[in-house]
Coordinates of C-alpha atoms (C1' of nucleotides) in Angstrom, one line a residue:
Chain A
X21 CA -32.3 -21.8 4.0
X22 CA -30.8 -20.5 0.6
X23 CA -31.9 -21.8 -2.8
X24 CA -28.7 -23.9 -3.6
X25 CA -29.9 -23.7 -6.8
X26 CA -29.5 -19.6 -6.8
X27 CA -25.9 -20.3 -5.5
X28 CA -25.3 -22.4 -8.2
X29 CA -27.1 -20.2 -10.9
X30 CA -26.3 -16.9 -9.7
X31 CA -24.0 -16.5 -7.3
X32 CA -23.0 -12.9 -8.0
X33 CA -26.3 -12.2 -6.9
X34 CA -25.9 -14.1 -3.5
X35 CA -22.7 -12.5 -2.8
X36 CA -23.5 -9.1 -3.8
X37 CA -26.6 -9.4 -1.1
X38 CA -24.5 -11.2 1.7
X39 CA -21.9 -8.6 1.4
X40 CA -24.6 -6.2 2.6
X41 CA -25.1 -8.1 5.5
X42 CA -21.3 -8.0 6.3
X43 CA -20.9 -11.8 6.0
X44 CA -18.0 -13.7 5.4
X45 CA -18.5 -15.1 1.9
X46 CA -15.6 -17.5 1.3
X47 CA -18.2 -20.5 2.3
X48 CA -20.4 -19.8 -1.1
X49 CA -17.5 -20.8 -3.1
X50 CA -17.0 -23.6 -0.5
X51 CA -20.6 -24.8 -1.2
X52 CA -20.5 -24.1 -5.4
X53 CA -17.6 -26.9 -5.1
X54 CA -19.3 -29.7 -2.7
X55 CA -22.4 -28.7 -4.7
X56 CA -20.9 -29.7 -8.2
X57 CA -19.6 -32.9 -6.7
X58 CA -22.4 -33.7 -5.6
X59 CA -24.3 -33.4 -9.4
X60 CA -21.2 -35.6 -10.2
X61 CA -22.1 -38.1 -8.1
X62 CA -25.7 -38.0 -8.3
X63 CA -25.0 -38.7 -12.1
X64 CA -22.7 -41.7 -11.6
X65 CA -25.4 -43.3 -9.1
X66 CA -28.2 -42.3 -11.1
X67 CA -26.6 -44.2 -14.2
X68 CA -25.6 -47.3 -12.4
X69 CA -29.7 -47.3 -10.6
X70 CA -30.9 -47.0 -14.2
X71 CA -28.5 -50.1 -15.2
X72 CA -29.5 -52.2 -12.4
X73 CA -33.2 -51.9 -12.5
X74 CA -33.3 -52.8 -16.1
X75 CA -31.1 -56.0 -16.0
X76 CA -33.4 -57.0 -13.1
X77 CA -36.3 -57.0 -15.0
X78 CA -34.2 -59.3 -17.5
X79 CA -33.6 -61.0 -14.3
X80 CA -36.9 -61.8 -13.6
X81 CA -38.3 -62.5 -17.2
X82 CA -35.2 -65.0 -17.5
X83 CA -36.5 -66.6 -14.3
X84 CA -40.1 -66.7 -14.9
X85 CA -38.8 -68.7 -18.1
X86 CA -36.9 -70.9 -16.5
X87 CA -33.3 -69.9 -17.5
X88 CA -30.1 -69.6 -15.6
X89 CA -29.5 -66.0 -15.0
X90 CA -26.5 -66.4 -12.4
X91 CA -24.0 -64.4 -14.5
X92 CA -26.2 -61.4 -14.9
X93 CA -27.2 -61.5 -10.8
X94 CA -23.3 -61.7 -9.8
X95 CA -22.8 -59.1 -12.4
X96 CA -25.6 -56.9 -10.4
X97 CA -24.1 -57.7 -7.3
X98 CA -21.7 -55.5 -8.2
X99 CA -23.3 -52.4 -9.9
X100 CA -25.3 -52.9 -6.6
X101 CA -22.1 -52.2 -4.1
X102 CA -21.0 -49.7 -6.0
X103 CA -24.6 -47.8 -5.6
X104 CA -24.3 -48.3 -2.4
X105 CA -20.8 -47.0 -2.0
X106 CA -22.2 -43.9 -4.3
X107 CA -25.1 -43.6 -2.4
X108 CA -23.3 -42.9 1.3
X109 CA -20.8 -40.8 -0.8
X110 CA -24.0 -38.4 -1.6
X111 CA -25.3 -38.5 1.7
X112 CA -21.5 -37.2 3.6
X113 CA -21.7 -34.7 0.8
X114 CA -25.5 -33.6 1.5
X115 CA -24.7 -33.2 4.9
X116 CA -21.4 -30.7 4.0
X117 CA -23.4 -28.8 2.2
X118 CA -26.3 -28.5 5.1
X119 CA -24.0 -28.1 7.6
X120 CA -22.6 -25.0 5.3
X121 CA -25.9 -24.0 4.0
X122 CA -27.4 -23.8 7.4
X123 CA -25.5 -21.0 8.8
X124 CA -26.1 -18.5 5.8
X125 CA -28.6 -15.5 6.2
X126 CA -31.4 -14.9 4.2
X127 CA -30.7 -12.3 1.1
X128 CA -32.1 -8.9 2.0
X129 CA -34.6 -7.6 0.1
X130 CA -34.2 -4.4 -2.7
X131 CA -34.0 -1.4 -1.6
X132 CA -33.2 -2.2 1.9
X133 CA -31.1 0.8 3.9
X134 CA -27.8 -0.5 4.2
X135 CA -25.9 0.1 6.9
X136 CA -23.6 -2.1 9.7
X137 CA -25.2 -1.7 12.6
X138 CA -28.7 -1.4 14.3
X139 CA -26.8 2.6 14.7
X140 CA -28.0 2.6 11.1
X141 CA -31.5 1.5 11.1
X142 CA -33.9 4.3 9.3
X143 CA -36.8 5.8 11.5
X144 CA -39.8 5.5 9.5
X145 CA -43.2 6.5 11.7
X146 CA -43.4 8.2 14.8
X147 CA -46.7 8.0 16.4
X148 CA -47.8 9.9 19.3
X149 CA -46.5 12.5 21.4
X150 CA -44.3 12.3 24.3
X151 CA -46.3 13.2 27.5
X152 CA -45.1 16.1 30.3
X153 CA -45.1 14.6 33.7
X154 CA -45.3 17.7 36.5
X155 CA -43.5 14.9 38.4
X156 CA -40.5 13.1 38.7
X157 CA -41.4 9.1 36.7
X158 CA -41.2 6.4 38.6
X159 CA -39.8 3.1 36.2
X160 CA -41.7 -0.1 36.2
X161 CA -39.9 -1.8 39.0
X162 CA -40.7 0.7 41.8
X163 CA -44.1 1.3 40.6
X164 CA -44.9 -2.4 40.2
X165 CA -43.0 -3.0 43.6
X166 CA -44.5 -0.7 45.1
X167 CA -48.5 -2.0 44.0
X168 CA -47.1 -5.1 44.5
X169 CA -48.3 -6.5 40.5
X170 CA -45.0 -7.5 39.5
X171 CA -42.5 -9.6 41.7
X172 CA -39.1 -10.1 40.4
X173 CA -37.3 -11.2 43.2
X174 CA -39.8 -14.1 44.0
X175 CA -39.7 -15.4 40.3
X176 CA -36.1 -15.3 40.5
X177 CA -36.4 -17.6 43.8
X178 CA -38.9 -20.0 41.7
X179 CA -37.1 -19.8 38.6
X180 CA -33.9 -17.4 38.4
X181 CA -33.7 -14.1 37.2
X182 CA -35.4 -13.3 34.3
X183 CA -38.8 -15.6 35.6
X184 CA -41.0 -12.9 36.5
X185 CA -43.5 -13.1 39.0
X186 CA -47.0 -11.6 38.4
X187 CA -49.5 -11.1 40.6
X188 CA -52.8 -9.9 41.7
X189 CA -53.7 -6.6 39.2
X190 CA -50.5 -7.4 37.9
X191 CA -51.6 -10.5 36.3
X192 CA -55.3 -9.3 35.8
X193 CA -53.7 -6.2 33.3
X194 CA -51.5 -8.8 31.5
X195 CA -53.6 -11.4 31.0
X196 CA -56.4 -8.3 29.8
X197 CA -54.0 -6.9 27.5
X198 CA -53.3 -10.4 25.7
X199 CA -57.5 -11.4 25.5
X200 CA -57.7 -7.5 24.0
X201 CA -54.5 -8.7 21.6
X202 CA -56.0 -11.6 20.1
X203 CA -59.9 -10.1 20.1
X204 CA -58.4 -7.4 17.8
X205 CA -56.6 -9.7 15.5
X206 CA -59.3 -12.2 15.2
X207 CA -61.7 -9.1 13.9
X208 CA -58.6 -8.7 11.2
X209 CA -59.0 -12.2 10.0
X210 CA -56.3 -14.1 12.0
X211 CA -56.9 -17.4 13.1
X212 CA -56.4 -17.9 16.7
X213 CA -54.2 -20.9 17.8
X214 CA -52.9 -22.1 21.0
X215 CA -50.4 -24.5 19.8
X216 CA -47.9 -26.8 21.8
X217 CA -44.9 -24.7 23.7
X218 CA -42.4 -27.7 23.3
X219 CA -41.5 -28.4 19.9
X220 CA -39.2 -30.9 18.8
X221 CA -36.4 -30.5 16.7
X222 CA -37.9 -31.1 13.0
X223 CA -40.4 -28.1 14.3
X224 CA -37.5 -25.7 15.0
X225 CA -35.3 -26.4 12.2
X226 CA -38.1 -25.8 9.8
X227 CA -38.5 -22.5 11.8
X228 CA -34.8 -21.9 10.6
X229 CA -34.1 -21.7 14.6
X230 CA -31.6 -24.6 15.3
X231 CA -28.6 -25.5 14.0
X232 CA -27.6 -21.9 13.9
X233 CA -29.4 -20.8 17.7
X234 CA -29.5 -24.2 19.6
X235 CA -27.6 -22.1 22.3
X236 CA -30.2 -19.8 23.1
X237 CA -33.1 -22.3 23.4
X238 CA -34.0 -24.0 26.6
X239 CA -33.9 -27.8 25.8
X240 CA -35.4 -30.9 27.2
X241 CA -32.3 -33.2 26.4
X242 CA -34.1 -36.7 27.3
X243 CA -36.8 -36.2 24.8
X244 CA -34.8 -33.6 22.5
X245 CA -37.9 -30.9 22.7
X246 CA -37.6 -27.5 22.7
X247 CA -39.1 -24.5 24.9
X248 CA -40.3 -22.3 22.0
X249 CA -38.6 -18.9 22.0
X250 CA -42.1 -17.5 20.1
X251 CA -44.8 -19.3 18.7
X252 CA -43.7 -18.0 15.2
X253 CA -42.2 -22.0 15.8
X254 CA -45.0 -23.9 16.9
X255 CA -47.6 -21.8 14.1
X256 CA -45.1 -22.5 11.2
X257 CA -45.0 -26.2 11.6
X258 CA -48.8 -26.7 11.6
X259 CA -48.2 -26.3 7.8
X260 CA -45.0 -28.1 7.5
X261 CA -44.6 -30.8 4.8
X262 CA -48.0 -29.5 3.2
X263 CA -48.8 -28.0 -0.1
X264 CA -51.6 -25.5 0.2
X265 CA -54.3 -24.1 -2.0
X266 CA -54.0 -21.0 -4.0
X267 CA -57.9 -19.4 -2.9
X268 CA -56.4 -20.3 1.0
X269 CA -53.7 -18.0 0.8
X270 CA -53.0 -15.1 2.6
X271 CA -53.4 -17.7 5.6
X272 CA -53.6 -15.9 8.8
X273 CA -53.1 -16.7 12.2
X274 CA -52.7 -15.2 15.9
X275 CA -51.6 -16.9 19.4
X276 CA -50.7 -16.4 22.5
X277 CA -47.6 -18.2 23.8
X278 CA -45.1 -18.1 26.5
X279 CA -42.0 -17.4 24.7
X280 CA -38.3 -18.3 26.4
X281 CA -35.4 -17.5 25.8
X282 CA -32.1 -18.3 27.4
X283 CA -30.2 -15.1 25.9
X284 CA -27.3 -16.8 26.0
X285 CA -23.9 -14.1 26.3
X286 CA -26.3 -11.0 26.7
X287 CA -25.8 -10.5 30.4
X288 CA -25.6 -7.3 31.7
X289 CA -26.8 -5.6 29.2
X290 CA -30.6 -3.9 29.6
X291 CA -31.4 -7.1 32.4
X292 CA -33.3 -5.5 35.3
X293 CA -36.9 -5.8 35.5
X294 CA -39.1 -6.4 32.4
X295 CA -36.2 -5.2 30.2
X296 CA -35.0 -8.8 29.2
X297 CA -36.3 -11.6 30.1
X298 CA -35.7 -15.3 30.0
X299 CA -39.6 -16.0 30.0
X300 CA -42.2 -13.6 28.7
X301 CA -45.5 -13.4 26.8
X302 CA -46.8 -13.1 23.3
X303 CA -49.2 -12.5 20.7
X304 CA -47.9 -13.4 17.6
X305 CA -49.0 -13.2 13.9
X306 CA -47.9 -15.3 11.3
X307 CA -48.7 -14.9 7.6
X308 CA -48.3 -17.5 4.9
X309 CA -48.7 -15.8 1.3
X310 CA -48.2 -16.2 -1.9
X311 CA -44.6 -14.5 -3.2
X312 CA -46.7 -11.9 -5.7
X313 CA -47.9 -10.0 -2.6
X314 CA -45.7 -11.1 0.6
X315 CA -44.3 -7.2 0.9
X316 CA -48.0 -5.9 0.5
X317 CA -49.3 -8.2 3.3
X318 CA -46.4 -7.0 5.4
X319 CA -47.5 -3.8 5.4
X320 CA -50.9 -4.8 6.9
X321 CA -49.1 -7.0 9.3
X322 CA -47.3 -4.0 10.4
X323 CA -50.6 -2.1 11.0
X324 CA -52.4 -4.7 12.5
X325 CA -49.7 -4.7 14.9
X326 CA -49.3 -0.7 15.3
X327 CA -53.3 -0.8 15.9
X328 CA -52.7 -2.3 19.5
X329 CA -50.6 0.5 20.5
X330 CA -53.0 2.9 19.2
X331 CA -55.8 1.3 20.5
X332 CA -53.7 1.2 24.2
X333 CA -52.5 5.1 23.0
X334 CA -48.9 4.2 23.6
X335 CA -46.3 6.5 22.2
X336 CA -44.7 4.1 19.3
X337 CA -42.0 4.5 16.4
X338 CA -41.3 2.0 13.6
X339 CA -37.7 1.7 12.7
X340 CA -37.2 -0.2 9.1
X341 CA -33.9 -2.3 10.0
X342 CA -30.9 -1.5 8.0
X343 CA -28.9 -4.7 6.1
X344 CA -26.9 -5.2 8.9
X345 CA -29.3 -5.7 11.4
X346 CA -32.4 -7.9 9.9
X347 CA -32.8 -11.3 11.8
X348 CA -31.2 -14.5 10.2
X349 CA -34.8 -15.6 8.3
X350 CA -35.3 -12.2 7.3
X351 CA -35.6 -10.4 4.0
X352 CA -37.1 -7.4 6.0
X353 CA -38.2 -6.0 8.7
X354 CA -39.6 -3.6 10.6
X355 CA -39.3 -3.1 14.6
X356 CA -41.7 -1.0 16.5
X357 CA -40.3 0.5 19.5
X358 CA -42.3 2.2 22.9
X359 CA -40.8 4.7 24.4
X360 CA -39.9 4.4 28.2
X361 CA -39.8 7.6 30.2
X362 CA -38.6 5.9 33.1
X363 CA -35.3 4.4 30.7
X364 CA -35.4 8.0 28.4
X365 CA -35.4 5.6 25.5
X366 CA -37.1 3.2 22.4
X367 CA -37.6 -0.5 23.8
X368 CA -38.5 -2.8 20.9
X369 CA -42.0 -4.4 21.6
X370 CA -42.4 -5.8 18.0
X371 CA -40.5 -7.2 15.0
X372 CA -42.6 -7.4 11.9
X373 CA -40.3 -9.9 9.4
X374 CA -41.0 -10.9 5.8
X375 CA -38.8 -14.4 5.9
X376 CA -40.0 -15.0 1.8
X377 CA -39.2 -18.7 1.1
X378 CA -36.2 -18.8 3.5
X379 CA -38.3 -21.2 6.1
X380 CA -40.7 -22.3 3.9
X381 CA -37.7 -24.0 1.9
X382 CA -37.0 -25.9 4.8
X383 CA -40.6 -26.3 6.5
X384 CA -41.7 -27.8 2.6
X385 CA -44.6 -25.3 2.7
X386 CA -45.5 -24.5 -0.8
X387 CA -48.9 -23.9 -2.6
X388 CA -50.1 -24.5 -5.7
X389 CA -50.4 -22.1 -8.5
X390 CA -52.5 -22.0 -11.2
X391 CA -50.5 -20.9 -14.1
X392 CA -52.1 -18.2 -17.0
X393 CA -52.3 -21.2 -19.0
X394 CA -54.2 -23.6 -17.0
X395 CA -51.2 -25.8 -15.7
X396 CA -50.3 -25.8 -11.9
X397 CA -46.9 -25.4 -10.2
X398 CA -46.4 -25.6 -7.1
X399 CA -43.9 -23.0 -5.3
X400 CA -42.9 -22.0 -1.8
X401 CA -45.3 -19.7 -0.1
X402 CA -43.8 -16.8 1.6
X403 CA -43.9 -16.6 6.0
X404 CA -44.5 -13.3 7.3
X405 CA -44.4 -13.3 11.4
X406 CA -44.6 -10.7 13.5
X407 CA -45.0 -9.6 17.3
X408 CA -48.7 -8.2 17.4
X409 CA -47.3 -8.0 20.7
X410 CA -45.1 -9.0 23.2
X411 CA -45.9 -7.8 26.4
X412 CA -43.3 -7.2 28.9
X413 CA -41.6 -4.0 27.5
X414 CA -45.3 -2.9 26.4
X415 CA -46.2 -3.2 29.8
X416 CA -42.9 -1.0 31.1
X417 CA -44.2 1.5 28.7
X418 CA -48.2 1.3 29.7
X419 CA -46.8 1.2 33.2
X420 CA -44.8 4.6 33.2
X421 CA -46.7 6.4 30.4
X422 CA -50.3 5.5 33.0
X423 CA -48.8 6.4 36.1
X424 CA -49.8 9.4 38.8
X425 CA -48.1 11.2 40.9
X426 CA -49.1 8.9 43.8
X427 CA -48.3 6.0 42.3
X428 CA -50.7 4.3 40.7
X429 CA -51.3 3.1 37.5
X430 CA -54.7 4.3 35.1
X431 CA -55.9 1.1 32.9
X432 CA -56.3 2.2 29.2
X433 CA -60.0 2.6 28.5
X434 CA -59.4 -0.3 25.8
X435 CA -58.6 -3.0 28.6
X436 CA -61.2 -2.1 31.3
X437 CA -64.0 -4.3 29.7
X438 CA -61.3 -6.9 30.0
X439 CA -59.7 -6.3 33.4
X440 CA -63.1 -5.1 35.1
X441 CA -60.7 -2.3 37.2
X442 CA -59.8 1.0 36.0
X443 CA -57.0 2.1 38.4
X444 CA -54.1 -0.3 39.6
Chain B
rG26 C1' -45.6 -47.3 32.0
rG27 C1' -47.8 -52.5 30.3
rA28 C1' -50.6 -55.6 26.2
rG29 C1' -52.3 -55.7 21.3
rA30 C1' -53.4 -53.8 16.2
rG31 C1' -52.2 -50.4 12.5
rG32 C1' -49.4 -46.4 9.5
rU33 C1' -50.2 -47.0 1.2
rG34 C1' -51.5 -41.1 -3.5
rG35 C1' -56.4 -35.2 -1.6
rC36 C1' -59.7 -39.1 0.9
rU37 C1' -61.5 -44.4 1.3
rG38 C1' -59.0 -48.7 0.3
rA39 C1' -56.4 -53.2 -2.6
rG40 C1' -51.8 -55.1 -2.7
rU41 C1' -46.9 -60.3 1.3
rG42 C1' -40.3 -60.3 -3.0
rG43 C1' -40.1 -59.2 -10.0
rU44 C1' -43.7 -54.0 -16.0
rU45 C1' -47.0 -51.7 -8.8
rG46 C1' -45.4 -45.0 -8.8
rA47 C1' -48.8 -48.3 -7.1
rA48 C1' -55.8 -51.7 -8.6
rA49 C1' -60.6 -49.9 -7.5
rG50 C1' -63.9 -46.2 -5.7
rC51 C1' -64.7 -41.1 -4.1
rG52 C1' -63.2 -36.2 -4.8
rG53 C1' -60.7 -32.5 -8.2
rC54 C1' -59.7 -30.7 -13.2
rG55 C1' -60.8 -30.9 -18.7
rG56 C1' -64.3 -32.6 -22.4
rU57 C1' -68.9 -34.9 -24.8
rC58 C1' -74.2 -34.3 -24.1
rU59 C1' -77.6 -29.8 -22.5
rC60 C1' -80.7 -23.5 -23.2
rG61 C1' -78.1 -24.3 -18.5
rA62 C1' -77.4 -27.8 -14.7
rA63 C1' -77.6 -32.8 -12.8
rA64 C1' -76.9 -37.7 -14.4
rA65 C1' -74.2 -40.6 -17.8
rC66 C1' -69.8 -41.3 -20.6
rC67 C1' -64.5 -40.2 -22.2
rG68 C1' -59.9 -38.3 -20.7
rU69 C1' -56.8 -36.4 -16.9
rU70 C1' -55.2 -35.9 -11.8
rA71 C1' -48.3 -37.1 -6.6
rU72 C1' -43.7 -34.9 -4.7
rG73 C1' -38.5 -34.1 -4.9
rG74 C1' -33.8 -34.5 -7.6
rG75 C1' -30.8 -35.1 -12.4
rG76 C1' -30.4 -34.4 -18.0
rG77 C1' -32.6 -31.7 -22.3
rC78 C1' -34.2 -25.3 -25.9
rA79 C1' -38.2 -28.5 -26.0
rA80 C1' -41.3 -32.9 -26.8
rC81 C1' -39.4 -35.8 -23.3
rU82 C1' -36.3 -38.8 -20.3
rC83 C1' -33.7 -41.0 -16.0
rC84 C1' -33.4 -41.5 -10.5
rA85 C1' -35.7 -41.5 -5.7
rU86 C1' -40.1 -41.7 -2.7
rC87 C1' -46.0 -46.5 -0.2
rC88 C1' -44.5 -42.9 8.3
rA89 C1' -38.8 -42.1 9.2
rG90 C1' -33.9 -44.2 9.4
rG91 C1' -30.9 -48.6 8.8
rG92 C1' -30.5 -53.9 6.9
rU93 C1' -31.3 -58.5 3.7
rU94 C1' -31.6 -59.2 -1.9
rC95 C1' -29.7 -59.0 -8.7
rG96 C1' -34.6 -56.8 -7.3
rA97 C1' -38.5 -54.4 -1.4
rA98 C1' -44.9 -51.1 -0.5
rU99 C1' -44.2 -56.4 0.4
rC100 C1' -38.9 -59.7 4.6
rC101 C1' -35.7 -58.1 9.2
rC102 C1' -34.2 -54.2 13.0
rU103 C1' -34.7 -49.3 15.3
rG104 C1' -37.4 -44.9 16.0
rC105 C1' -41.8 -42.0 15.5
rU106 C1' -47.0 -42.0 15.4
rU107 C1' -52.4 -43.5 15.5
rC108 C1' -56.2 -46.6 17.5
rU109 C1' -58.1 -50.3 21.4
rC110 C1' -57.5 -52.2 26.4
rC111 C1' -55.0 -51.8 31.3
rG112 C1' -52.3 -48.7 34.8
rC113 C1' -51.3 -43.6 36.5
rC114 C1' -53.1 -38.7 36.3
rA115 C1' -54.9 -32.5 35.6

RNA sequence: GGAGAGGUGGCUGAGUGGUUGAAAGCGGCGGUCUCGAAAACCGUUAUGGGGGCAACUCCAUCCAGGGUUCGAAUCCCUGCUUCUCCGCCA
């Protein structure tokens, strides 16, 4: 969530950098007016609290010595309802101005491209070549159908569409290339995690998921838990509600998750095969940093995660989103794409995202800082996360980019020690 | 799922209605002492929100949310959670 403090101090600033996100900016004037009603009745309470605790410690001296002090409780009686009344005022007003503040975007960072759509988003590294087949390419669903490693139809018997099915090599590859994800990361200094995949809701609003995307999460109504649509959710919250140290940050961690999501109103669109899927797998880095170097440590979150593809020799762009196309929690971010020669196109594989202090606002995950002078403040840290990868679009790419002429897939030299085959 | 006992500051742990935002100890930080260190001693050590240029000051917070009361860490209700025992179970 926004600073409300920024709207209240600056909002110039906070329109100007909405704008560039093409949202509707009527509701910041909306909030600047529930917001000053608010410090209006915070006062009044505030007063009235400060009235009523001192004439009950009158109270109690006049009782300790004996004396009648009947007028001054029924007088109290009264400051007392009126708190109260105060006091639910503040709390219908608190939740106006969540239920506002909620659905705003984060402010996107200086010197962002700008532009409306993801049309606009500005290519920034290409790595790799394309390769000339002497054949026609197969895509990912015939070669895997015909190998019989991947098993759409089946999942979508067990599940629905979207649930794929992996099986024999199939599996062995995918659960290689995620052991080979999180070996490399750990080298880099991540912390590996394996964290719960149901969250409940505290855990997803401090992820900045829910109110704004309950529609697209899978949800356990009887216990109101959440399937996690990355562990970006689950990692966050291991810090929620905790103040870190200074010498701890950067504080780095990797995990694999399933990751689900419902993609609610996004039917028909890029849906067969691996393309998009309602359940797929993960490796995902998360970052928390102090503000000073947050963009700096992005970078290296963005090479950490470009090493994989390397490593795998997978033809990869980075594309640095333009304003109108960073996510909600986002002040940047970075995609990185694989090509598919079966698709003649870029299929995003990663999303590297400096989020600042938009979750940690919310999460209550702050640090403290030693000031020049010796004092310490404590401040928000910053949340990087980023795909380091997920593997179902990776693995349309590794699929098509491996393949022979007859049909068969060539492991990367990188995952043989993993998968313990060399040819699918 | 059943029975019982708990959840207090970074940690241990006192506190059952009135200067308790909270004793004491440990830890942390600063200082005295020392060539230096340890020990000892002294001081300091929560978070959020108002107000103030500032010194500072006010409000809230003892798992969370309600309630009783002039006044709640302390009493009542609900939820969450931890531990022990039983049941079920990978």
């Amino acid at each position: 969530m926004l600073d409300i403090k920024l709207i209240r101090d600056n909002p110039a600033l906070v329109l100007e950098k909405l704008k560039l996100r093409n949202e509707d900016t009527a509701v910041i004037g909306k909030i600047q007016e529930i917001d000053s009603k608010r410090l209006d009745v915070i006062k009044k309470a505030d007063a009235l609290k400060e009235l009523r605790n001192k004439v009950s410690d009158e109270i109690a001296v006049m009782k300790k010595d004996k004396q009648d002090a009947s007028e001054r409780i029924a007088e109290m009686k009264k400051v007392s309802d009126e708190v109260k009344q105060l006091d639910v005022e503040l709390r219908d007003i608190e939740t106006e101005v969540e239920k506002l503040l909620y659905y705003i975007p984060a402010l996107p960072a200086d010197g962002i491209p700008y532009g409306k759509s993801a049309d606009e988003n500005v290519e920034r590294i290409v790595w790799g070549e394309k390769k000339n087949f002497d054949f026609k390419v197969k895509d990912h669903i015939e070669l895997s159908k015909k190998l019989d490693i991947l098993d759409f139809e089946r999942g979508a018997k067990i599940s629905g569409s979207g649930f794929p099915l992996y099986k024999g090599k199939g599996a062995g590859i995918e659960r290689a290339l995620i052991n080979f994800m999180l070996d490399t990361h750990i080298t880099k200094g991540y912390r590996e995690v394996m964290p719960p995949i149901l969250v409940n809701r505290a855990s997803m609003e401090a992820a900045e998921k829910v109110p704004k995307f309950e529609d697209d999460m899978y949800r356990i109504n009887e216990d109101d838990l959440f399937a996690i649509p990355t562990a970006e959710v689950p990692i966050i919250n291991i810090h929620r509600d905790e103040i870190l140290k200074e010498e701890e940050l950067p504080m780095k961690y990797c995990g694999f998750t399933n990751c689900f999501r419902r993609e609610a109103g996004s039917y028909g669109k890029d849906t067969k095969g691996f393309l998009r899927v309602h359940q797929f797998n993960k490796v995902e880095l998360v970052n928390f940093c102090t503000p000073e170097t947050s963009y700096d440590e992005m970078e290296k979150m963005l090479v950490d995660a470009c090493a994989i593809l390397q490593a795998l020799k997978i033809h990869y762009r980075v594309i640095e989103l333009c304003t109108g196309d960073i996510g909600f929690s986002a002040s940047k971010c970075y995609d990185i794409e694989v090509w598919s020669y079966a698709e003649n196109k870029w299929l995003e594989a990663s999303s590297v995202s400096n989020c600042t202090d938009f979750q940690s606002r919310r999460a209550k995950i702050r640090y403290k800082k030693t000031l020049e002078n010796g004092k310490t403040k404590t401040e928000l840290v910053h949340i990087l996360n980023g795909s380091g990868l997920a593997t179902s679009r990776l693995m349309v790419a590794m699929l098509e980019a491996n393949q022979t002429k007859e049909g068969n897939i060539i492991v990367p030299e990188v995952l043989r020690k993993y998968t313990g085959f060399d040819i699918i």
